[in-house]
Short mmCIF file of C-alpha atoms (C1' of nucleotides) in Angstrom, two decimals:
data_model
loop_
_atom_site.label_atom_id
_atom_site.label_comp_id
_atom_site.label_asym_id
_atom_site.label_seq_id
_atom_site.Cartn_x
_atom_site.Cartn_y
_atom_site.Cartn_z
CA UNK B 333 -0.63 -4.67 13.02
CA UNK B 334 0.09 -4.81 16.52
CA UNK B 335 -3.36 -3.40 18.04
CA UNK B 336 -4.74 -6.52 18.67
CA UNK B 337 -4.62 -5.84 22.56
CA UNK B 338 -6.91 -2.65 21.86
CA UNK B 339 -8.77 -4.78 19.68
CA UNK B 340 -8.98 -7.31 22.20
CA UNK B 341 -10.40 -5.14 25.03
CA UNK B 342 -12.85 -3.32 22.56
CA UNK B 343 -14.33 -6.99 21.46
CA UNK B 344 -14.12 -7.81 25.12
CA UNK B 345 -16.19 -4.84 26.35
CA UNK B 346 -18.31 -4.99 23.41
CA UNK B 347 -19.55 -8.51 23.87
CA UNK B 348 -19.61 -7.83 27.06
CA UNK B 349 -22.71 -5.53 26.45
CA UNK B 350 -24.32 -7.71 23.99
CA UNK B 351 -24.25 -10.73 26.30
CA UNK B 352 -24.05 -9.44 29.95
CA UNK B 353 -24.25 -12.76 31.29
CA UNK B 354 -21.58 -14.54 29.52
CA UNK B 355 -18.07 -15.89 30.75
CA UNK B 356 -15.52 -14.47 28.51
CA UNK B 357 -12.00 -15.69 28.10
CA UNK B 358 -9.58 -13.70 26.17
CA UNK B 359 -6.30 -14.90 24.47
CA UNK B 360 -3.35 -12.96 23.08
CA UNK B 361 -2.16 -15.69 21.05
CA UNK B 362 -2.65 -18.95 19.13
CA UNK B 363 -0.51 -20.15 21.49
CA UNK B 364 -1.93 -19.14 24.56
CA UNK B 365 -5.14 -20.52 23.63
CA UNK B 366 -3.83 -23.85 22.82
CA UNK B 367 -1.43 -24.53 26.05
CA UNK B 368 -5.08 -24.47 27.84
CA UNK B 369 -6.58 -27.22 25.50
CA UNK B 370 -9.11 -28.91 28.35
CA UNK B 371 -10.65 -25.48 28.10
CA UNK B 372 -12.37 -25.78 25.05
CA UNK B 373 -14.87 -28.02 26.24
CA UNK B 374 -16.84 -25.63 27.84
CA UNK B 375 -16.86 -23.17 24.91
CA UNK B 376 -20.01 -22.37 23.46
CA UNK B 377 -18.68 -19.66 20.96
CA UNK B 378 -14.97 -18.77 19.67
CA UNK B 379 -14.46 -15.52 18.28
CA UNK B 380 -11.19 -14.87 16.75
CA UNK B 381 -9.08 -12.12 14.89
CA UNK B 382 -7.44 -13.24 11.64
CA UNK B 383 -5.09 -10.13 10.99
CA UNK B 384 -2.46 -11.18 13.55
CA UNK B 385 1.24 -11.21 12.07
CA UNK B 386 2.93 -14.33 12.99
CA UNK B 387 0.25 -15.79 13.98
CA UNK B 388 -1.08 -18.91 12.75
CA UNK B 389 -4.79 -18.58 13.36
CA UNK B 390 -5.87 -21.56 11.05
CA UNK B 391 -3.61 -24.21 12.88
CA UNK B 392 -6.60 -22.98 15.91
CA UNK B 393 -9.42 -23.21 13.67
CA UNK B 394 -8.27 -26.78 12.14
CA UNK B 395 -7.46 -28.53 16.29
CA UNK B 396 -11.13 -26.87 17.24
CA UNK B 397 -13.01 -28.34 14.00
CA UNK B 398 -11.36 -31.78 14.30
CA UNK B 399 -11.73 -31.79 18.04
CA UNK B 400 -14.65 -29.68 19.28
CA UNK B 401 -16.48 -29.40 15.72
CA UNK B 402 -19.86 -28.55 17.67
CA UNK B 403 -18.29 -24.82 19.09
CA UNK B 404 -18.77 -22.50 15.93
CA UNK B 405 -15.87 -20.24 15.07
CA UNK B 406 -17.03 -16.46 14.41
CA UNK B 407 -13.98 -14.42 12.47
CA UNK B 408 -13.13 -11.04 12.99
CA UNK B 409 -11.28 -9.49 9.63
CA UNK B 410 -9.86 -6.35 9.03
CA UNK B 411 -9.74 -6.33 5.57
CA UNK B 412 -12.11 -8.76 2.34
CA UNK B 413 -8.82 -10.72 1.50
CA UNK B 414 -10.42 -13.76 -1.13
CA UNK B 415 -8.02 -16.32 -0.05
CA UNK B 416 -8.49 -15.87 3.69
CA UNK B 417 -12.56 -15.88 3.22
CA UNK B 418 -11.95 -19.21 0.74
CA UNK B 419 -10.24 -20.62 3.43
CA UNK B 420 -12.51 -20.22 6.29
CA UNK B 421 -14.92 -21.60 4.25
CA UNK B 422 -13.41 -24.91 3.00
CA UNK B 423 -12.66 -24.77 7.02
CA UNK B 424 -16.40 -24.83 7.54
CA UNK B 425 -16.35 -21.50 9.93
CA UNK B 426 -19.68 -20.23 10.71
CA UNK B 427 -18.94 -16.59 11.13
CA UNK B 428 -17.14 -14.10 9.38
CA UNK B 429 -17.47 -9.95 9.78
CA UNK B 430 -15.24 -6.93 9.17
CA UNK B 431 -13.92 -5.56 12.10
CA UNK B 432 -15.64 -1.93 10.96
CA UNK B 433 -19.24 -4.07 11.18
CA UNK B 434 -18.88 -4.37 14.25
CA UNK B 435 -22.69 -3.20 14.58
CA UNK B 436 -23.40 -6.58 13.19
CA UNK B 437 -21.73 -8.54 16.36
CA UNK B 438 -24.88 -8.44 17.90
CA UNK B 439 -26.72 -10.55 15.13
CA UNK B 440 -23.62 -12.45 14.60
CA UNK B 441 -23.07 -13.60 18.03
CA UNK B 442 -27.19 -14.50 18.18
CA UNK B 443 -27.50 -17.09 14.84
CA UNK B 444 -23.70 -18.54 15.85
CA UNK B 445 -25.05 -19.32 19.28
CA UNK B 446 -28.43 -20.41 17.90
CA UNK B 447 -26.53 -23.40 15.38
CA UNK B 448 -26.92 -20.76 12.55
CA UNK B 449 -24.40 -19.58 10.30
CA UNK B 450 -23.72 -15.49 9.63
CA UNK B 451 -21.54 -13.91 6.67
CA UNK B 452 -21.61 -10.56 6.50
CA UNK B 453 -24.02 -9.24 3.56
CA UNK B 454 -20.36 -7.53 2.02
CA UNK B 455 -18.81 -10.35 2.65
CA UNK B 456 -20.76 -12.12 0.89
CA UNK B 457 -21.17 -10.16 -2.62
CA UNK B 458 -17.45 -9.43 -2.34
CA UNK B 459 -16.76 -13.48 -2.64
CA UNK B 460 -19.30 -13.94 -5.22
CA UNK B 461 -18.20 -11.92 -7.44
CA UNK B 462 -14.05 -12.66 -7.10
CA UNK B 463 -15.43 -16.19 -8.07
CA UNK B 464 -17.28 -15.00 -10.93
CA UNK B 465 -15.03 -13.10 -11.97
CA UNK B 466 -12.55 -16.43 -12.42
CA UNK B 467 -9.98 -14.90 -10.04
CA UNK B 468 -8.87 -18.80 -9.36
CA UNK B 469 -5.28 -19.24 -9.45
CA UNK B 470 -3.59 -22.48 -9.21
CA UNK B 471 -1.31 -23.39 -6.32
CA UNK B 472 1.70 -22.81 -8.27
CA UNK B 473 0.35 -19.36 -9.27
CA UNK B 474 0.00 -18.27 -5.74
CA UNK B 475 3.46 -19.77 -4.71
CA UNK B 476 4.46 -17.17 -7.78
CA UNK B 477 2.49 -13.96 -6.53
CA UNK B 478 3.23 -14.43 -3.12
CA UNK B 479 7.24 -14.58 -3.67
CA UNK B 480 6.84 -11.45 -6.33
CA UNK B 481 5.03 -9.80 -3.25
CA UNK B 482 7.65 -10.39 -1.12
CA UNK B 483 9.56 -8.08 -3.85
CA UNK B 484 11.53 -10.73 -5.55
CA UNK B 485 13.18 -10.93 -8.97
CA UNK B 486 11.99 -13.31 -11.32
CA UNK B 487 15.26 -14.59 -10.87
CA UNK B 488 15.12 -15.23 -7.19
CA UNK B 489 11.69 -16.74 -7.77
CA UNK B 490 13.09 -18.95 -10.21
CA UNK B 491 15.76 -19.96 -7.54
CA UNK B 492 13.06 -20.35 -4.35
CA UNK B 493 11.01 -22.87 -6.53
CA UNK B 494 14.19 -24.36 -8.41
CA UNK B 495 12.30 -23.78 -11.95
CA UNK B 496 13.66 -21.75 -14.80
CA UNK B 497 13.47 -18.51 -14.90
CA UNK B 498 11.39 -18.78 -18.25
CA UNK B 499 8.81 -21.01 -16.17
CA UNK B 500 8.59 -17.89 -14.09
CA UNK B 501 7.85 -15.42 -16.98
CA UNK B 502 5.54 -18.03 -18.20
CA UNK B 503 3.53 -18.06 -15.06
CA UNK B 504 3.53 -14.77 -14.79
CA UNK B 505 1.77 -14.15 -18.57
CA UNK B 506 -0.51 -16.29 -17.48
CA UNK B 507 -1.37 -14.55 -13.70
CA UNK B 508 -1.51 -11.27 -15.97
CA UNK B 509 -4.27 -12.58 -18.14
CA UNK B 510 -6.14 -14.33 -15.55
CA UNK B 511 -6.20 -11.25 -13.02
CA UNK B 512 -6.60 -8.64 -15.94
CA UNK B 513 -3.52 -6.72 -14.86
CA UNK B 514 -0.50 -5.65 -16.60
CA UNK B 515 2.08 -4.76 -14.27
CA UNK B 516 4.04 -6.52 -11.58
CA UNK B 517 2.67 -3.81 -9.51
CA UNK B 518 -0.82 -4.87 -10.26
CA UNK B 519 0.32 -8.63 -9.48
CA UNK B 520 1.94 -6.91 -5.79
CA UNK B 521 -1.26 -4.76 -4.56
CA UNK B 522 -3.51 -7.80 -5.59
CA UNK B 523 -2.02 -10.29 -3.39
CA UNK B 524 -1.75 -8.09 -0.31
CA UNK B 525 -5.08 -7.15 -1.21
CA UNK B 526 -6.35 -10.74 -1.18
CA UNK B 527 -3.84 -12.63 0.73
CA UNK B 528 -2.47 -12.63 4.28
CA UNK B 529 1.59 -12.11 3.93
CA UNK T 345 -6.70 -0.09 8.52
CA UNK T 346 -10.85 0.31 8.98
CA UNK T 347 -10.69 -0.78 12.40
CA UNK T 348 -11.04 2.20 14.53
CA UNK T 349 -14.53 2.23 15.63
CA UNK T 350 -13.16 -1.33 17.45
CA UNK T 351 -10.19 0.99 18.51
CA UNK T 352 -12.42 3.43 19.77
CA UNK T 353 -14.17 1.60 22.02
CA UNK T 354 -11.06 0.03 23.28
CA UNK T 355 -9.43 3.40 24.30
CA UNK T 356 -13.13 4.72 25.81
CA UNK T 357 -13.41 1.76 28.20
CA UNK T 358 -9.57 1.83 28.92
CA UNK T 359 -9.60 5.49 29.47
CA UNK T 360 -12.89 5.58 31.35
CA UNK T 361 -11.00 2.77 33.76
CA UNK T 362 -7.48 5.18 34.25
CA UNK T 363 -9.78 8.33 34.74
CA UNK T 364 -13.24 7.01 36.26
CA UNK T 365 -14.11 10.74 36.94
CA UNK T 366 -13.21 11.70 33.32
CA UNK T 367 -15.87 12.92 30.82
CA UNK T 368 -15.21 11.59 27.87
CA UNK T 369 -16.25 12.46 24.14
CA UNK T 370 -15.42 10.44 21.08
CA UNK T 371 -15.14 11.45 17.72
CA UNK T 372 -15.44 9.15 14.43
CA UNK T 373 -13.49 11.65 12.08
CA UNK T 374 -11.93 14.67 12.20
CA UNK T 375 -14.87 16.48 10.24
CA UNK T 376 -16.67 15.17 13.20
CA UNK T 377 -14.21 17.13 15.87
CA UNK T 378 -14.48 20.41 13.53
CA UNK T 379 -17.53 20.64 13.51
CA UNK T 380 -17.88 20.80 16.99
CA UNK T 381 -15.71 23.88 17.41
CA UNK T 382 -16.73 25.30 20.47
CA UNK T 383 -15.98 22.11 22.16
CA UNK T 384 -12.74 22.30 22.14
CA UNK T 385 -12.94 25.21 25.01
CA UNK T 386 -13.43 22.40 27.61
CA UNK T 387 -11.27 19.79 27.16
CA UNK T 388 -7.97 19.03 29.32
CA UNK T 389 -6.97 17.00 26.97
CA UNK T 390 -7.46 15.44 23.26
CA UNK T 391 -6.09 11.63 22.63
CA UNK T 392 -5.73 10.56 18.49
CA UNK T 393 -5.49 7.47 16.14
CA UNK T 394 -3.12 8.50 13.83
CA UNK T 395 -3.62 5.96 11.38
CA UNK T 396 -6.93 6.90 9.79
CA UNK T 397 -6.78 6.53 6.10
CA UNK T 398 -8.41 8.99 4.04
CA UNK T 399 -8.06 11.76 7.13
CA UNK T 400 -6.19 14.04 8.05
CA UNK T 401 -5.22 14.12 11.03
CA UNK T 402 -2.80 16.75 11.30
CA UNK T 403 -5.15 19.33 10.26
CA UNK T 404 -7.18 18.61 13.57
CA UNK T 405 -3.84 18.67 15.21
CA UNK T 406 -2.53 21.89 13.31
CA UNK T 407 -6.06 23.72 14.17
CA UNK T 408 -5.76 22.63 18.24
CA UNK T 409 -2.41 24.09 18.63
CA UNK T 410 -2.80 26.97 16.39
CA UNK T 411 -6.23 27.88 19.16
CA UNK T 412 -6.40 25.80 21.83
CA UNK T 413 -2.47 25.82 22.48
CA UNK T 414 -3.18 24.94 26.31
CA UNK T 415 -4.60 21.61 25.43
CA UNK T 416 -2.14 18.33 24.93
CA UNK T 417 -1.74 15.98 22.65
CA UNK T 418 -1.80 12.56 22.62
CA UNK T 419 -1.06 10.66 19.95
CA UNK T 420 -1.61 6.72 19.66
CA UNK T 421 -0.37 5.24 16.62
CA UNK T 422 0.09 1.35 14.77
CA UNK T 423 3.40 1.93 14.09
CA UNK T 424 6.31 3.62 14.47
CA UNK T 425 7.03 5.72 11.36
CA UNK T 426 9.99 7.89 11.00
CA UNK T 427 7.98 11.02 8.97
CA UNK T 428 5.07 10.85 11.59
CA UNK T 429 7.40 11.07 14.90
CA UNK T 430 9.07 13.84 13.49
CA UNK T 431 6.40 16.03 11.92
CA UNK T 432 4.59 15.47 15.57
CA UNK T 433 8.16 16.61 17.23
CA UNK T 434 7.61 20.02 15.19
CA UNK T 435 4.28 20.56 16.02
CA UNK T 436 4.86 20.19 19.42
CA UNK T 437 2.74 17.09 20.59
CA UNK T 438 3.06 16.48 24.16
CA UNK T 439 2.91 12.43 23.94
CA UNK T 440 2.86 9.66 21.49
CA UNK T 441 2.32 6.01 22.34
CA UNK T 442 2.28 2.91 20.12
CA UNK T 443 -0.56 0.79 20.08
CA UNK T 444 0.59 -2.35 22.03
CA UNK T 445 2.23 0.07 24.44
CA UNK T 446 -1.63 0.57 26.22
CA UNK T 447 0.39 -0.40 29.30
CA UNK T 448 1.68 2.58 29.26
CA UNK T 449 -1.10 4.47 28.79
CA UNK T 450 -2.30 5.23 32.29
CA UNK T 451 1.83 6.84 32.92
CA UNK T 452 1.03 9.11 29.49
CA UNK T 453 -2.40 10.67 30.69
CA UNK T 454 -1.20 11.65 33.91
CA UNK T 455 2.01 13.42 33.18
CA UNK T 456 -0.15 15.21 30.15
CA UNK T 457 -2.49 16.12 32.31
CA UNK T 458 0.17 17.34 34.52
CA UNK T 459 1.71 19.77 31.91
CA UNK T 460 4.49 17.63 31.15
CA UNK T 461 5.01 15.19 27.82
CA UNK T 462 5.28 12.04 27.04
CA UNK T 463 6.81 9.78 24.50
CA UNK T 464 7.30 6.05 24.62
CA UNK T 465 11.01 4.89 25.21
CA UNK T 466 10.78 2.64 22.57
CA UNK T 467 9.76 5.17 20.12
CA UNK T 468 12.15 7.95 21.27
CA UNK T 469 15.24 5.32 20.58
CA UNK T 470 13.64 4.70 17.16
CA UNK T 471 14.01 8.31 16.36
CA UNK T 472 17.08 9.33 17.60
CA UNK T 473 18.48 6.04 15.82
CA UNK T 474 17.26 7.06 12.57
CA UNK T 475 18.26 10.75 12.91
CA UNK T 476 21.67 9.75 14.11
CA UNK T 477 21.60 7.45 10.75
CA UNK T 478 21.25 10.47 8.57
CA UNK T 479 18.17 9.39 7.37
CA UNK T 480 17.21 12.89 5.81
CA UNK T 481 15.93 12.85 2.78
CA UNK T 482 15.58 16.36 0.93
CA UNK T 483 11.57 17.19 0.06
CA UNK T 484 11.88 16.61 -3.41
CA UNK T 485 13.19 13.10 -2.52
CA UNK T 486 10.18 12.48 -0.10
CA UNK T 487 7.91 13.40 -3.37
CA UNK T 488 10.16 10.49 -5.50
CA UNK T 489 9.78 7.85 -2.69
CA UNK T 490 6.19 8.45 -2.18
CA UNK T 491 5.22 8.13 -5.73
CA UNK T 492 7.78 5.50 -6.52
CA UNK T 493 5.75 3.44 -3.46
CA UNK T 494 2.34 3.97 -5.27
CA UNK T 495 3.78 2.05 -8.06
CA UNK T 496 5.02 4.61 -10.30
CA UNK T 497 7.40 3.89 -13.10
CA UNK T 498 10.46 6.40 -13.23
CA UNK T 499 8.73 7.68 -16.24
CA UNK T 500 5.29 8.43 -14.72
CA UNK T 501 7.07 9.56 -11.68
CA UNK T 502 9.05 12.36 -13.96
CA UNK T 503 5.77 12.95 -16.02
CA UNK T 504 3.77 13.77 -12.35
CA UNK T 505 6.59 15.83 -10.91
CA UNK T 506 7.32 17.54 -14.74
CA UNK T 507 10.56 16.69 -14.82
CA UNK T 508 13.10 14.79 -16.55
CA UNK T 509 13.00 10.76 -16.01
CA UNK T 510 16.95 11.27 -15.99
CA UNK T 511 16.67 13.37 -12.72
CA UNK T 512 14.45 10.79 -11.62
CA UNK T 513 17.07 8.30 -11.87
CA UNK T 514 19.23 10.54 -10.33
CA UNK T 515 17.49 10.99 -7.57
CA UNK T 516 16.64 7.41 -6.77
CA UNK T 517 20.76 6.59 -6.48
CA UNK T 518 20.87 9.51 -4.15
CA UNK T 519 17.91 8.42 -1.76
CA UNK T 520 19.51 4.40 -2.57
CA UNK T 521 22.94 5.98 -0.61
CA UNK T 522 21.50 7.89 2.17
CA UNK T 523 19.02 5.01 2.91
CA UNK T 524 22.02 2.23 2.27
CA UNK T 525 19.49 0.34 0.25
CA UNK T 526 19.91 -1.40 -2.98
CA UNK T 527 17.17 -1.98 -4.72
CA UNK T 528 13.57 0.05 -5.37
CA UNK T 529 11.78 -2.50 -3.37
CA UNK T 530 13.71 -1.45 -0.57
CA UNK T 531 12.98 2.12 -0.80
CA UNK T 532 9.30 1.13 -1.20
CA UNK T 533 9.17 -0.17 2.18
CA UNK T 534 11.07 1.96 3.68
CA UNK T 535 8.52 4.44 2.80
CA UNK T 536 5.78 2.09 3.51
CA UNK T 537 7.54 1.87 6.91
CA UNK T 538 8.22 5.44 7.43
CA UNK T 539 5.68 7.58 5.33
CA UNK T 540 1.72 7.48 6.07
CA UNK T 541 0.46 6.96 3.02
"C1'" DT R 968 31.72 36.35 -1.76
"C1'" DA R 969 32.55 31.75 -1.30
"C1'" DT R 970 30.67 27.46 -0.17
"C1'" DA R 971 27.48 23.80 0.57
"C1'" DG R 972 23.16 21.77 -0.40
"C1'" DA R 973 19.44 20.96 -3.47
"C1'" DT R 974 17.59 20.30 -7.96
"C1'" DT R 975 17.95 19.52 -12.47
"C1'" DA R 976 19.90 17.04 -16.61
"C1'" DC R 977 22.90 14.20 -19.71
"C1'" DC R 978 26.02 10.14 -21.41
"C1'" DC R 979 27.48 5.27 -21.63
"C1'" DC R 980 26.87 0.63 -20.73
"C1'" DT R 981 24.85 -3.65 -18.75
"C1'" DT R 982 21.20 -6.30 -17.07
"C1'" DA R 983 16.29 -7.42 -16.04
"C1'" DA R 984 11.59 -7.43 -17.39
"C1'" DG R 985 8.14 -8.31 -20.48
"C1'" DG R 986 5.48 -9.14 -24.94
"C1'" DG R 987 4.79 -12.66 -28.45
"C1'" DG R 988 5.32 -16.48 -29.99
"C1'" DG R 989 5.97 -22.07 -29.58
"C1'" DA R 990 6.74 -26.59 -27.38
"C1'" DT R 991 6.76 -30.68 -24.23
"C1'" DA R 992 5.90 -33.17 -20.07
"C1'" DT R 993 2.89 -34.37 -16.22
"C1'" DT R 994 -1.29 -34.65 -13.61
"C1'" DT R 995 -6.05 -34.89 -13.02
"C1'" DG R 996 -10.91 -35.78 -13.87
"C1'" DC R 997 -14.28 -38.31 -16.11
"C1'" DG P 1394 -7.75 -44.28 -21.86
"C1'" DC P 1395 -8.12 -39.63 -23.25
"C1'" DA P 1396 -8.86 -34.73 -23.12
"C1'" DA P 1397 -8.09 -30.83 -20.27
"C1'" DA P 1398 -5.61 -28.54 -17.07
"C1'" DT P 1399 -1.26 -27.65 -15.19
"C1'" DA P 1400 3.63 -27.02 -15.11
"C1'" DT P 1401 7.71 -26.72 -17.32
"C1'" DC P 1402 11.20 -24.64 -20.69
"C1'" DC P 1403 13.07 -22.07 -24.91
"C1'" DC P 1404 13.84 -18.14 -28.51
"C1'" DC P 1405 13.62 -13.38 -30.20
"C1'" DC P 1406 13.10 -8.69 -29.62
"C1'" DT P 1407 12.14 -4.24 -27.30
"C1'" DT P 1408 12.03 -1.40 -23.43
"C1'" DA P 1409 12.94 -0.07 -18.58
"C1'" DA P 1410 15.96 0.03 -14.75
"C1'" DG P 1411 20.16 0.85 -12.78
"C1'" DG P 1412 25.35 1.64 -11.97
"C1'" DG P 1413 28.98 5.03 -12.79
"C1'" DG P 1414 30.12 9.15 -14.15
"C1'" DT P 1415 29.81 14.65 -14.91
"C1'" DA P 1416 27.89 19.16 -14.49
"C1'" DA P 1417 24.92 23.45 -14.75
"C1'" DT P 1418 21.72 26.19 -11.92
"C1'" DC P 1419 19.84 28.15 -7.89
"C1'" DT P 1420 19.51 29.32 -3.05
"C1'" DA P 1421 20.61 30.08 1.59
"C1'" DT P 1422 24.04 31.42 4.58
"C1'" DA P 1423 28.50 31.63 7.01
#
DNA sequence: TATAGATTACCCCTTAAGGGGGATATTTGC
DNA sequence: GCAAATATCCCCCTTAAGGGGTAATCTATA
């Protein structure tokens, strides 16, 4: 997805409104952001997008916890992807809404500025019940789904991880069972479902 | 993608800064648009998302030319897909932009609203590339790809289209030459790439 | 009418995937 | 230290996919 400037000038304008008397940077990339480090300092609120290809938007979020860990991080997602919500929580993040919420920014912006915390309400039934549901894959597992994904053979996984291709199948019985799938297919649309690739 | 109310704001504000004068209306969905019928009368000009799962788009487009032939097109899309471009080319849209081309949106509304078209140079290179590549896959193979990118086995594909899973297979080695791919993953993103699905 | 393109279908053969077992290390948590 | 979880590997068998052919229709059109 390559909107992110539109996105970028709708969030702009949009918090504009909501806070008319607030100085707003805006950044088009990780990098950006980080080449102007003494800037953080005077940050009282980061809001970020997570969907942005190539980007690595958690190497951000990690420098601003260890560094700045009283500015609380407000994420912007396109899409309920488990292992991207899991994250942001180990991470400690304060905020997280779908970008097609956007009529909760208002709220958002408030607790996140008051010390509060805000998850979206669907955010928040959507994690509960992936983690009721058992959907917890080991490490190895999601080395596995993400390289099957990617459209490889079990071969070529085999070969990426140098482990037998029977460890592969293995694995792969197992994802089935955990997931309660039965095709490769299945394995494919639920990692780009819950993963960022 | 369920970010276009973000999008929507983005193009309102950037639109409303190109055209200050300009009176501008914004539409969720096409039922939205339709139902507004008479509307249509006064506009110089409509501008589009094109990548609005779940709507049709082209109907709105088919139902503007087919009435309102006087009024352009503009068409703003995520990415640049092969089956889009050219089923816009035959309906006769006046401009088409990509998404991080905004720069060159202010260029695109003029000359539209001049009488004259538009289309990114990026995108028009993409196009005549692929054309030029023979990239012209028969209708019946654009019914194989798209099913055989939901997932589809070449059995359930031959069950769905009631035919044999032999003339599946066939198929698939034809579409494998004229895309000089090799495997099925490969023809799955291609159509991911090229097909709105 | 002849020809090209599109659609359908079949055969043979090889390889990959997957279901159903079982087994052995290796790590980790308590 | 020990059980549980995790990761690794193997065998057998069946089915699906795919590569390399060939060919009968049908249709549009030069």
């Amino acid at each position: 997805m390559d909107d992110h400037t539109l996105f970028l000038k709708g969030m702009h304008y949009l918090i504009r409104d909501i806070l008319p008397q607030a100085d707003i940077d805006t950044y088009k990339s990780v990098r950006a952001i980080m080449q102007n480090k003494r800037g953080f300092e005077d940050l009282s609120l980061i809001v970020s997008d997570i969907d942005l290809p190539g980007e690595d938007v958690f190497e951000l979020f990690i420098y601003a916890r260890k560094n700045f860990p009283h500015i609380p991080i407000l994420v912007i997602s396109m899409h309920k992807k488990l292992a991207v919500i899991r994250k942001c929580k180990e991470l400690g993040i304060e905020g997280y809404i779908l970008k097609n919420e956007d009529g909760l920014l208002p709220r958002a912006l408030q607790q996140l500025l008051n010390g509060d915390t805000y998850f979206s309400r669907s955010l928040e039934i959507f994690y509960r019940r992936a983690v009721e549901n058992n959907e917890t894959l080991t490490e190895r597992e999601e080395d596995i789904i993400k390289l099957i994904a990617k459209g490889y053979s079990n071969q070529e996984v085999a070969d990426e991880l140098y482990i037998s291709i029977e460890t592969v199948k293995t694995h792969k019985k197992n994802i089935k069972v955990k997931l309660e799938v039965e095709s490769t297919q299945d394995i494919i649309t639920y990692t780009k479902t819950n993963y960022l690739m």
